mmCIF file of C-alpha atoms in Angstrom:
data_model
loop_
_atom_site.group_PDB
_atom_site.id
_atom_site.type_symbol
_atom_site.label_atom_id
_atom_site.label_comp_id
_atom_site.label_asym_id
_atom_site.label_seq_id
_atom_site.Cartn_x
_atom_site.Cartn_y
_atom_site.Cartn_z
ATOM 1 C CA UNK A 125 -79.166 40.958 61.327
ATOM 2 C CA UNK A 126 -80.194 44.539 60.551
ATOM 3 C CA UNK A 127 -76.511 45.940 61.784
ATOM 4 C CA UNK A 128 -74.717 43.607 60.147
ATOM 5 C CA UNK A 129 -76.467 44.185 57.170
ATOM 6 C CA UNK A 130 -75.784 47.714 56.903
ATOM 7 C CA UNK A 131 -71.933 47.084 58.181
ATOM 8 C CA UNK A 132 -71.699 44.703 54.718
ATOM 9 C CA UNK A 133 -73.266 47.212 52.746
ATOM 10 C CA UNK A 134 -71.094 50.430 53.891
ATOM 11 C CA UNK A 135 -68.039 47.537 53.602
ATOM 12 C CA UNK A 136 -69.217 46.781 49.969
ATOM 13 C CA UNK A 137 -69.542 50.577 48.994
ATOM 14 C CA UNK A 138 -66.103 51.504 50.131
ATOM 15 C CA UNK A 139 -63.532 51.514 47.640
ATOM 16 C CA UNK A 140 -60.664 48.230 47.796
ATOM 17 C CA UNK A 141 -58.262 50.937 48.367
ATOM 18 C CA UNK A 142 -57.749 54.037 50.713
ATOM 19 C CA UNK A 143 -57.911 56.113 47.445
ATOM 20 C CA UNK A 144 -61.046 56.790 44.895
ATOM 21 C CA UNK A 145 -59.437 55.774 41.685
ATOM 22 C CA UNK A 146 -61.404 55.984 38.523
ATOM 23 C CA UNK A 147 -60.181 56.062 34.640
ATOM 24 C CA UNK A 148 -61.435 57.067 31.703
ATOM 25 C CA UNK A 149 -61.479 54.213 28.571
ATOM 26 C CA UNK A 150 -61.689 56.125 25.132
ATOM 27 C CA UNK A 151 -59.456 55.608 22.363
ATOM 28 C CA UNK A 152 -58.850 57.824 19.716
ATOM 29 C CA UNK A 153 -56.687 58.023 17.044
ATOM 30 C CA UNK A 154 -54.183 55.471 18.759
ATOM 31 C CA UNK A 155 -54.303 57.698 22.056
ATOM 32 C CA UNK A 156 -55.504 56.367 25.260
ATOM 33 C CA UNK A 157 -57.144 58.558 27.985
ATOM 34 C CA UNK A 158 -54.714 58.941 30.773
ATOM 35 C CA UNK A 159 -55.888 58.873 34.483
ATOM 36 C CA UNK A 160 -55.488 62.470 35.548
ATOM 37 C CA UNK A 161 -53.051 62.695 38.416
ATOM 38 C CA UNK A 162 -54.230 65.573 40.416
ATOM 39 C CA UNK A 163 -50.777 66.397 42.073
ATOM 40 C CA UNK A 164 -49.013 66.650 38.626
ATOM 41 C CA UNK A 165 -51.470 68.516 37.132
ATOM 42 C CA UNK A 166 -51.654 71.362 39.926
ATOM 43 C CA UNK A 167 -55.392 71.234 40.602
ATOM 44 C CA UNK A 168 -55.887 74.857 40.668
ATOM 45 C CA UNK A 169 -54.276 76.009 37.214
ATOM 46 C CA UNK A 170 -55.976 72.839 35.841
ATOM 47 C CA UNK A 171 -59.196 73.720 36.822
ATOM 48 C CA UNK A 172 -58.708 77.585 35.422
ATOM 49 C CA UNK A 173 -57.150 75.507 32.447
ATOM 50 C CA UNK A 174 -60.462 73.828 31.740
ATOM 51 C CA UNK A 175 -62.690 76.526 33.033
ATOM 52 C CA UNK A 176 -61.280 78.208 30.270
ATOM 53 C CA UNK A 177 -61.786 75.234 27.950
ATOM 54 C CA UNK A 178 -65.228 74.837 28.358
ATOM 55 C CA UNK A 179 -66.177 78.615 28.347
ATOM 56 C CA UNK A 180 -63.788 78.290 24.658
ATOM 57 C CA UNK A 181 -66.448 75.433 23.676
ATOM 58 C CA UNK A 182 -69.511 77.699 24.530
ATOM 59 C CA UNK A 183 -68.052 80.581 22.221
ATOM 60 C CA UNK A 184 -66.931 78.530 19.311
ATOM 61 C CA UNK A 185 -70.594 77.021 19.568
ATOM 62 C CA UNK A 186 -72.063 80.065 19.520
ATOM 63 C CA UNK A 187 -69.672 80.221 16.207
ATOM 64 C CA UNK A 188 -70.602 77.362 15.087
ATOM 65 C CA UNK A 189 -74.579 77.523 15.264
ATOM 66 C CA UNK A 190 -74.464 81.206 13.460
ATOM 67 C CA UNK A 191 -72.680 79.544 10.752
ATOM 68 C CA UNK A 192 -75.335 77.219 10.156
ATOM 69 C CA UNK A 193 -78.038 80.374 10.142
ATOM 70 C CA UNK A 194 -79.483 79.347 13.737
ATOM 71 C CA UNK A 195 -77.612 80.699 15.906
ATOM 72 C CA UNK A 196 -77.623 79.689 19.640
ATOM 73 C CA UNK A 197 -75.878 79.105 22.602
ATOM 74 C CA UNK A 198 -74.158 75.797 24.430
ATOM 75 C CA UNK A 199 -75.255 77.523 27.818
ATOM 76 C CA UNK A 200 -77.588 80.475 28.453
ATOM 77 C CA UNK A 201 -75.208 83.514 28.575
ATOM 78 C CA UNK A 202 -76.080 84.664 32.236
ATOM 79 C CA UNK A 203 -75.997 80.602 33.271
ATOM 80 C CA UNK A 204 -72.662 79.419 32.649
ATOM 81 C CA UNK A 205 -70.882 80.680 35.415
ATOM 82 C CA UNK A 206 -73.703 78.361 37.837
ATOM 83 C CA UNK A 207 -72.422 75.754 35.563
ATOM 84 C CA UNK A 208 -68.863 75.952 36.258
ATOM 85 C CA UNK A 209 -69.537 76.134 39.594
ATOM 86 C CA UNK A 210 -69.381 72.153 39.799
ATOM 87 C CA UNK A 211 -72.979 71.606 39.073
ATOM 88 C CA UNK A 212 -72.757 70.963 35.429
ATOM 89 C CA UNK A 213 -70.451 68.098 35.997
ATOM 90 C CA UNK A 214 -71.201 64.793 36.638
ATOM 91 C CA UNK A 215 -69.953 62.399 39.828
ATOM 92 C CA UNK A 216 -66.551 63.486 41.228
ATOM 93 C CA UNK A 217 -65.914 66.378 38.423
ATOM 94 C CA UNK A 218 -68.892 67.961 40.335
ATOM 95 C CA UNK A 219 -66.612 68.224 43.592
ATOM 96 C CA UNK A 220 -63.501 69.223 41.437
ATOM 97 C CA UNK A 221 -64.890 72.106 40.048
ATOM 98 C CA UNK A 222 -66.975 73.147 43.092
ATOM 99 C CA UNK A 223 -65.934 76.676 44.131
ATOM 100 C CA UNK A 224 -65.577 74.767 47.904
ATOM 101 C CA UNK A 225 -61.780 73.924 47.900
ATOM 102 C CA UNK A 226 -62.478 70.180 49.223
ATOM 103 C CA UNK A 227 -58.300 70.372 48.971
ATOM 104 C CA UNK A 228 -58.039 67.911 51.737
ATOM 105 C CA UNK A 229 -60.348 65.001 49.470
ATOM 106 C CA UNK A 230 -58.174 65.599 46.349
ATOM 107 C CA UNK A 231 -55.004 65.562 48.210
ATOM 108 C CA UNK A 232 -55.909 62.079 50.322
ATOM 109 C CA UNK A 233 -58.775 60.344 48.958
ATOM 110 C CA UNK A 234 -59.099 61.278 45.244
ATOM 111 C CA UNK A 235 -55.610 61.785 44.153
ATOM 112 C CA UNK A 236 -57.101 60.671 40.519
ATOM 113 C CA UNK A 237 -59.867 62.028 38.014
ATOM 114 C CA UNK A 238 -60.783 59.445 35.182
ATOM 115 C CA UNK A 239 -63.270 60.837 32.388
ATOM 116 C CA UNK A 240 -64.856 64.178 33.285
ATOM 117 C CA UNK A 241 -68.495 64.011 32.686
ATOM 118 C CA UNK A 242 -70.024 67.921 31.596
ATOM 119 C CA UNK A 243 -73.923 67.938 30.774
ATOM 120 C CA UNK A 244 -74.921 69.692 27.818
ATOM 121 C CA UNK A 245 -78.665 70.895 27.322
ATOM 122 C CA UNK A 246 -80.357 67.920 25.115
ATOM 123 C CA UNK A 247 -81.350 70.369 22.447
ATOM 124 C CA UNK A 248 -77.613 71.218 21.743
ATOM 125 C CA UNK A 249 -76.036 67.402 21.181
ATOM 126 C CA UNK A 250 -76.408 67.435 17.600
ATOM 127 C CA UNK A 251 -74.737 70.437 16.623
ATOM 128 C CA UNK A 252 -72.290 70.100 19.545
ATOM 129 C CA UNK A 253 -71.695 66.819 18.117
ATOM 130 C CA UNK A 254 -70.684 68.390 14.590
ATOM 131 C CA UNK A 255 -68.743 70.855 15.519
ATOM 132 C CA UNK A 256 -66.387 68.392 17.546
ATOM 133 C CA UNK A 257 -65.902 66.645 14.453
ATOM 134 C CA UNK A 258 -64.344 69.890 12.739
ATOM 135 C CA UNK A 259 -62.437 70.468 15.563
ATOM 136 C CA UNK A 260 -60.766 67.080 15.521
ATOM 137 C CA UNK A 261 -56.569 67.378 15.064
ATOM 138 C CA UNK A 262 -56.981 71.043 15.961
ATOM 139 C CA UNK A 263 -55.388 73.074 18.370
ATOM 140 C CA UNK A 264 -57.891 74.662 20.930
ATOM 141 C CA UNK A 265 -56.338 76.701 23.281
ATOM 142 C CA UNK A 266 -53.389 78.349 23.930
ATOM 143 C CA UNK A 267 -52.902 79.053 27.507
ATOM 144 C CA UNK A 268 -49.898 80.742 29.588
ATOM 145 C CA UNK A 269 -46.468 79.529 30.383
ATOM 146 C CA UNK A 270 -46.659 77.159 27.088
ATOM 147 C CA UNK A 271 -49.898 75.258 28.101
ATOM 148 C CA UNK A 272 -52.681 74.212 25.686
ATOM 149 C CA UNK A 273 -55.547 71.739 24.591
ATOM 150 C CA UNK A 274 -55.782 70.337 21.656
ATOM 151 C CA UNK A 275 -58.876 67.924 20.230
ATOM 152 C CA UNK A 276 -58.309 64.767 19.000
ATOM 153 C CA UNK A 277 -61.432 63.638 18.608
ATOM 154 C CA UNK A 278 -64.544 61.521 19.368
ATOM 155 C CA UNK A 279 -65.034 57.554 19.489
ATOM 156 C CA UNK A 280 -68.591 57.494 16.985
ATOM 157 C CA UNK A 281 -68.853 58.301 13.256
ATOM 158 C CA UNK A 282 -72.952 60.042 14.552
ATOM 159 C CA UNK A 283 -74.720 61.226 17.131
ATOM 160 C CA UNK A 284 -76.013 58.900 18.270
ATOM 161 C CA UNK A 285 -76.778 58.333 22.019
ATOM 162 C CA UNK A 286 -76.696 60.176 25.382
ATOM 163 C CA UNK A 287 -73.200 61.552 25.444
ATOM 164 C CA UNK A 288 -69.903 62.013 23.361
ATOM 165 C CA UNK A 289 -67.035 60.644 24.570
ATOM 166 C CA UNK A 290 -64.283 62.753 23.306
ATOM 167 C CA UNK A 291 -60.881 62.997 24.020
ATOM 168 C CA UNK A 292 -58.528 65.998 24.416
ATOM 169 C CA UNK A 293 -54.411 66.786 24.799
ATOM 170 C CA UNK A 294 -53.640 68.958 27.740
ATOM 171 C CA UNK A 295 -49.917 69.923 27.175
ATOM 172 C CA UNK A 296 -48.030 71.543 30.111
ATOM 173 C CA UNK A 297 -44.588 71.398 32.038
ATOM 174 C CA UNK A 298 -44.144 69.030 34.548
ATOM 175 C CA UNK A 299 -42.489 71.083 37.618
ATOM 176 C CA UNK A 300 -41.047 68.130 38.797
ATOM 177 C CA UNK A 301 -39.036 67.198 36.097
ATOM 178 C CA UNK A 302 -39.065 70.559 34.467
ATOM 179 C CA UNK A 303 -39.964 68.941 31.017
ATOM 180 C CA UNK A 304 -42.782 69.241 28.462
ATOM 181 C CA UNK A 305 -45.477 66.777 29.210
ATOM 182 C CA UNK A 306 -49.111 65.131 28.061
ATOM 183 C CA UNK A 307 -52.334 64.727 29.145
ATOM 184 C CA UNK A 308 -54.380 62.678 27.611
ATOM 185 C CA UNK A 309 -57.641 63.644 28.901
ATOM 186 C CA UNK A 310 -61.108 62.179 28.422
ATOM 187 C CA UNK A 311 -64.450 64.691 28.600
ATOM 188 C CA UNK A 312 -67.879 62.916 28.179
ATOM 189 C CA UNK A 313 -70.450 65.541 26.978
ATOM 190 C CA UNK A 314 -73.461 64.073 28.813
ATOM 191 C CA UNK A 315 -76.909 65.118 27.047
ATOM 192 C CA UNK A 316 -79.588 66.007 29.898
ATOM 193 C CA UNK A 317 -82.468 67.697 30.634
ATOM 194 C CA UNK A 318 -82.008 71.478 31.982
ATOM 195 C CA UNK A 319 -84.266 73.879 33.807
ATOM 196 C CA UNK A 320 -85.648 77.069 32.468
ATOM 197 C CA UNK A 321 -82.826 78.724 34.520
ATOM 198 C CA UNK A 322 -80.072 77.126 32.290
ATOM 199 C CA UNK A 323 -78.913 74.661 35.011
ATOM 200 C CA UNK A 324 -79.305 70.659 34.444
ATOM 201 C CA UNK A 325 -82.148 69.514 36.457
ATOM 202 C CA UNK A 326 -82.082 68.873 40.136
ATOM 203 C CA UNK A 327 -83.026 65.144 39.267
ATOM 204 C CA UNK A 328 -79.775 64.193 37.108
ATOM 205 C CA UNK A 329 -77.630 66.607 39.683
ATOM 206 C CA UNK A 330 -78.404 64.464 42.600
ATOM 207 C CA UNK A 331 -78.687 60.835 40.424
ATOM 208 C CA UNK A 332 -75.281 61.240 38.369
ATOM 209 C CA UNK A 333 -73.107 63.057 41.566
ATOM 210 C CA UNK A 334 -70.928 61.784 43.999
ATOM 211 C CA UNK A 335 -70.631 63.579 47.464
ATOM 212 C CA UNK A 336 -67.596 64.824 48.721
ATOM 213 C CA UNK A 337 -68.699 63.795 52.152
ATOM 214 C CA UNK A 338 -68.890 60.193 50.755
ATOM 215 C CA UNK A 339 -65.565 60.472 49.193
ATOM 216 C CA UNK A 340 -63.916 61.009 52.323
ATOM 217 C CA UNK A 341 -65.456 58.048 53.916
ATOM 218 C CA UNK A 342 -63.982 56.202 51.028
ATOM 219 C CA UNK A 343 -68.044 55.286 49.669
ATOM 220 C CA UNK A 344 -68.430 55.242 45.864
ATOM 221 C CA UNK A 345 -71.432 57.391 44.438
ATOM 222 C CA UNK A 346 -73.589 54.491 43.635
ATOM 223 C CA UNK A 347 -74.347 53.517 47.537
ATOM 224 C CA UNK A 348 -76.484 56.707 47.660
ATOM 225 C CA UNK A 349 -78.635 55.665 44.508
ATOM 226 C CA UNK A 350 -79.465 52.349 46.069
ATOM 227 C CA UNK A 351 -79.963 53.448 49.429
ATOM 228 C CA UNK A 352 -82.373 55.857 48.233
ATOM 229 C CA UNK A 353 -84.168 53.408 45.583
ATOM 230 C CA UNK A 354 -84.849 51.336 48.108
ATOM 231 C CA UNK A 355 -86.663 53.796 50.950
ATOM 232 C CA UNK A 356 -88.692 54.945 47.731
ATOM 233 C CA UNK A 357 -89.647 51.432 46.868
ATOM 234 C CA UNK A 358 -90.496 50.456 50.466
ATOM 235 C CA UNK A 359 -92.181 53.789 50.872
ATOM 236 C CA UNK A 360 -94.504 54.354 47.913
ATOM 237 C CA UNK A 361 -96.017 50.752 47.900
ATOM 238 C CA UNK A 362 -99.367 49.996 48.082
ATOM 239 C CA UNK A 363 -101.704 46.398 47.476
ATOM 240 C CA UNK A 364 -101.932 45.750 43.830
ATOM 241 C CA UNK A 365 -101.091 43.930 40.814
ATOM 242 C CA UNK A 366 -99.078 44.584 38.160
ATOM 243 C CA UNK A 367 -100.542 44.651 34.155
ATOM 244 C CA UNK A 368 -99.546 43.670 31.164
ATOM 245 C CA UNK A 369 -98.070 47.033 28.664
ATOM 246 C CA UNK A 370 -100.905 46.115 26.081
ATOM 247 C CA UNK A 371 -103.529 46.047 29.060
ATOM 248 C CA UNK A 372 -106.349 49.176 28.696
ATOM 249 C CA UNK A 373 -109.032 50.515 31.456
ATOM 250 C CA UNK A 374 -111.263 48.395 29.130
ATOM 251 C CA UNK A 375 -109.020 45.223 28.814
ATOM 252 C CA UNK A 376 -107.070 44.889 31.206
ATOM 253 C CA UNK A 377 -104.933 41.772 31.981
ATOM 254 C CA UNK A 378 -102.784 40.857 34.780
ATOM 255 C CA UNK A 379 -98.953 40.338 34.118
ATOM 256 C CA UNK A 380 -97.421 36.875 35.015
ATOM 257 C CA UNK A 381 -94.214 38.188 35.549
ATOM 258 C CA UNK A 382 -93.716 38.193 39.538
ATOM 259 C CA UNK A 383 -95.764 37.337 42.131
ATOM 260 C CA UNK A 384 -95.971 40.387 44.195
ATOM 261 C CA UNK A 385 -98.943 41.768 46.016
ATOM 262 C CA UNK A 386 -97.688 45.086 46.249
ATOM 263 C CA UNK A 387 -96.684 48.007 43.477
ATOM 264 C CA UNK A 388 -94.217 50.823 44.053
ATOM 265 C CA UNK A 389 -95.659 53.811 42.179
ATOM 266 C CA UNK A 390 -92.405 55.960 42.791
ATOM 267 C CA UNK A 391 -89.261 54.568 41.967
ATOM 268 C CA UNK A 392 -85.649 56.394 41.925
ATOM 269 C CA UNK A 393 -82.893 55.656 39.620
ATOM 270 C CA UNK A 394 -80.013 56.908 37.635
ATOM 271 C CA UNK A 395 -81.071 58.022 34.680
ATOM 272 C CA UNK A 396 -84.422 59.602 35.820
ATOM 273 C CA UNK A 397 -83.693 60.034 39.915
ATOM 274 C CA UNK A 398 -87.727 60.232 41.369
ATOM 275 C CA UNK A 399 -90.082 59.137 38.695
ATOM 276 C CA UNK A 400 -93.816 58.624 39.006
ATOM 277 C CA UNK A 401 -93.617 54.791 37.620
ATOM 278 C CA UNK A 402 -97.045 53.142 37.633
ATOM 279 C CA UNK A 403 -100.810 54.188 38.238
ATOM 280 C CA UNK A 404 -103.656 52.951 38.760
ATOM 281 C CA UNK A 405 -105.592 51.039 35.658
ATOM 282 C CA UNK A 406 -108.194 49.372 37.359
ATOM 283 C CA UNK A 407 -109.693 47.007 39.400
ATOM 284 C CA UNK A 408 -109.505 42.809 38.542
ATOM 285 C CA UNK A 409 -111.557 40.648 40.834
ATOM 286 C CA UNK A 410 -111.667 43.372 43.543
ATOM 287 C CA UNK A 411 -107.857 43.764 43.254
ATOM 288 C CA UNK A 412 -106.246 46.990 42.209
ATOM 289 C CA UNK A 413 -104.218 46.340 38.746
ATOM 290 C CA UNK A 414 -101.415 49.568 38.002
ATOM 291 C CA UNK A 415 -99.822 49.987 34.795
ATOM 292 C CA UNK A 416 -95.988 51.173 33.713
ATOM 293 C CA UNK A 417 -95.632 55.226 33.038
ATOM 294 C CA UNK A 418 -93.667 56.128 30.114
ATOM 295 C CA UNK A 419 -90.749 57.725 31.461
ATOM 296 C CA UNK A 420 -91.090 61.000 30.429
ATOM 297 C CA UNK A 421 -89.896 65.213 31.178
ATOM 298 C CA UNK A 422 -93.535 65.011 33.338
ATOM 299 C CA UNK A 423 -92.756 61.733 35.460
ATOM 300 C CA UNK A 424 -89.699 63.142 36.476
ATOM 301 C CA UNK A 425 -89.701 65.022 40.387
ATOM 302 C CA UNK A 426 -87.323 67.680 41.539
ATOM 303 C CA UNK A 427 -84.883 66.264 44.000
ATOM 304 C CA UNK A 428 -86.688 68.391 46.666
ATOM 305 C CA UNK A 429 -90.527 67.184 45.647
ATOM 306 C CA UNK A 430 -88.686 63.559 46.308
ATOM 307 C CA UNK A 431 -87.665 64.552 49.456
ATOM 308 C CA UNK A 432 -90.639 65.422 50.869
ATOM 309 C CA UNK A 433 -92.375 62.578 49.207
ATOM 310 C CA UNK A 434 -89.917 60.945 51.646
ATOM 311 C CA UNK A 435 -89.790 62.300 54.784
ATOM 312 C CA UNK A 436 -92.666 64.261 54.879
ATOM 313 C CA UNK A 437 -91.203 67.912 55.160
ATOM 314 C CA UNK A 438 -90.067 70.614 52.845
ATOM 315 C CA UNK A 439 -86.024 69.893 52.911
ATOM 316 C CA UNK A 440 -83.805 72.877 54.346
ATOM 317 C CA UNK A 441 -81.175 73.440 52.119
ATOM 318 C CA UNK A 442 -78.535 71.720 54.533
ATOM 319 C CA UNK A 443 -80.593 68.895 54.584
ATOM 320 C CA UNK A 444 -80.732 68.752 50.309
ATOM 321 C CA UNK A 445 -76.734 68.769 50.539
ATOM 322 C CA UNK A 446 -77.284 65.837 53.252
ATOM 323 C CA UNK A 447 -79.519 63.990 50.876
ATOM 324 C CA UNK A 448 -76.929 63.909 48.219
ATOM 325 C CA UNK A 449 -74.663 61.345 50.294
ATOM 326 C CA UNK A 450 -75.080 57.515 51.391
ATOM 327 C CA UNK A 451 -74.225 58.951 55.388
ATOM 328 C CA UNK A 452 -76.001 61.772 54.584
ATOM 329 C CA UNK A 453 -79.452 60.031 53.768
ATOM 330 C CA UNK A 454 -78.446 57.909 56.754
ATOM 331 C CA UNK A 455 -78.573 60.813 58.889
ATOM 332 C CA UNK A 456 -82.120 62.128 57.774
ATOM 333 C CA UNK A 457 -83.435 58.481 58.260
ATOM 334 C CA UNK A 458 -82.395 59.062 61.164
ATOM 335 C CA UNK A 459 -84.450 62.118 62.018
ATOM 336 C CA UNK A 460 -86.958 61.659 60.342
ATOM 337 C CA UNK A 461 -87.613 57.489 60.224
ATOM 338 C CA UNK A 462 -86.389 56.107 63.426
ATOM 339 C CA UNK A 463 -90.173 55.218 64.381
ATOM 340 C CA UNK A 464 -91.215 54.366 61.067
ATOM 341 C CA UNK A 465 -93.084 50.604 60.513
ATOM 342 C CA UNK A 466 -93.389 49.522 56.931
ATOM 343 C CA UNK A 467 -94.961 45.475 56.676
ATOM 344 C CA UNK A 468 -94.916 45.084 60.077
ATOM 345 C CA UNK A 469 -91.406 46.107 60.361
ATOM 346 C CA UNK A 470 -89.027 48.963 61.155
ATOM 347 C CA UNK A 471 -88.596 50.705 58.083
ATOM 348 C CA UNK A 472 -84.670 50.929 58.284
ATOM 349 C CA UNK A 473 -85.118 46.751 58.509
ATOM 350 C CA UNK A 474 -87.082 46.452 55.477
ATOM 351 C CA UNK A 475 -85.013 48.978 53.576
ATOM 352 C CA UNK A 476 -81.913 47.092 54.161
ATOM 353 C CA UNK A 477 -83.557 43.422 53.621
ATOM 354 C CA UNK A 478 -84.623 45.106 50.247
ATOM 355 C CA UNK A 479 -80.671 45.814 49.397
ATOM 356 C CA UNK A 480 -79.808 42.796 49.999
ATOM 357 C CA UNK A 481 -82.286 39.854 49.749
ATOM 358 C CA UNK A 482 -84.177 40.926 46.596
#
């Protein structure tokens, strides 16, 4: 049951097609945002195209803020290079920009990009926001042989939410017809928390990314995040009840909602990766009662304090790089959890039962 389990999964994460396909879905102004075919758009003057795009958007920023009498930066001077080394994108723009060539996945497996998702520090979203909106109709950059980007603009009137989803004109020739041609290209500023190195945090990098071992193997980004939320769920449980959110140590009450005997106090997800998610309140009829953390900057673990919470062991760095892939985390099951009993169980059993019976 266990194996054929697992096959379903693996057959459930791969793809319908041979090819990782995504699109982006913003309109603007009447314009639609184009699927970007790699093989038209040369992938290695497009990515100098929007390296130089996005370092651009950092100056006029810096523009921008002094303007206003504050002025700051998009990205810390000495960090945006680290940041256009694919780790301030999200999902597969993360393995596009990444100073690895991966030229065999783009030319086989991801012959498409859809919306390319850039995190911006959280403190900058408002003013990043507002500056967009001057920018909209306006030509951004003029780049060699006749190439350029130009804004057109962002789908909400405020700013409002976790990310802007804008939408820019690349303009370039097309070398196989030899004529003028248009991108229509969608960039999602994605607000996040970053480190006191300028870099997003290790949590959203390993949450929001997509491996380019996976891609080969034709899995989508998402099997990692529930393979992993469920080894943290089996792993961090211990006997309990839940409580109610108005519960105190003084009153505390016991929630109806589910009828489990058992509370995960780590759990790991997309928007937060490894959170601290419950403690303990107190103690019911001898039965330990835990209460819901506010998520907050606190809660939140570094990818590697998650991985030893884990497995047990300080991760190398090759086994970090392993840990942000569905075969990957496979593999350091593998090594480190092939003995493991959770509930009476092998771990790898309850794991997958979790997946797919709850």
């Amino acid at each position: 049951m266990t194996h054929t389990a697992l096959r379903s999964f693996i057959r459930y994460a791969l793809s319908e097609s041979t090819a990782l396909d995504e699109g982006g879905n913003v309109i603007v102004g009447g314009k639609s945002a184009d699927k970007i075919e790699i093989a038209k758009v040369h992938r290695d003057r497009f990515d100098k195209d929007l390296r130089a795009l996005f370092r651009n958007l950092d100056k006029r920023y810096t523009e921008f803020t002094s303007k206003l009498g504050d002025t700051q930066h998009l990205y810390r001077p000495d960090a945006i290079e680290t940041i256009l080394t694919g780790i301030g994108f999200g999902g597969s723009s993360g393995a596009f920009f990444d100073l690895e060539s991966h030229d065999e996945l783009f030319a086989s497996k991801k012959k498409m990009l859809g919306d390319i998702d850039v995190y911006i520090p959280r403190e900058t979203y408002v003013n990043l926001f507002s500056m967009l909106q001057e920018l909209e109709g306006k030509r951004i950059l003029d780049l060699p042989d006749n190439r350029s980007i130009d804004y057109v603009g962002q789908i909400d009137a405020a700013a409002v939410g976790n990310q802007i989803n804008s939408l820019f004109v690349y303009s370039f020739l097309d070398e196989d017809s030899k004529q003028p041609a248009q991108l229509n290209m969608q960039i999602d500023f994605v607000k996040t928390r970053f480190t006191e190195e300028g870099i997003p945090h290790s949590s959203i990098v390993h949450s929001h990314g997509s491996s380019p071992d996976d891609m080969m193997l034709g899995i989508k980004g998402f099997a990692k995040n529930y393979l992993i939320a469920a080894i943290t769920s089996k792993l961090t449980r211990v006997p309990g009840k839940k409580a109610t959110p108005s519960s105190t140590k003084d009153k505390i009450k016991i929630s109806k909602s589910g009828d489990s005997d058992e509370i995960a106090l780590y759990t790991f997800s997309v928007d937060y990766g490894f959170r601290h998610a419950r403690e303990l309140l107190g103690r019911v009829e001898d039965v330990d009662v835990y209460i819901d953390i506010k998520a907050s900057d606190e809660t939140t673990l570094q990818t590697s304090q998650g991985f030893k919470m884990l497995f047990g062991v300080e991760p190398a760095p090759d086994e970090l790089r392993q840990f942000h892939s569905f075969s990957g985390t496979l593999q350091l099951m593998k090594k480190y959890m092939s003995d493991k009993i959770v509930g009476g169980k092998p771990l790898y059993e309850s794991v997958f039962e979790l997946l797919f019976y709850t």
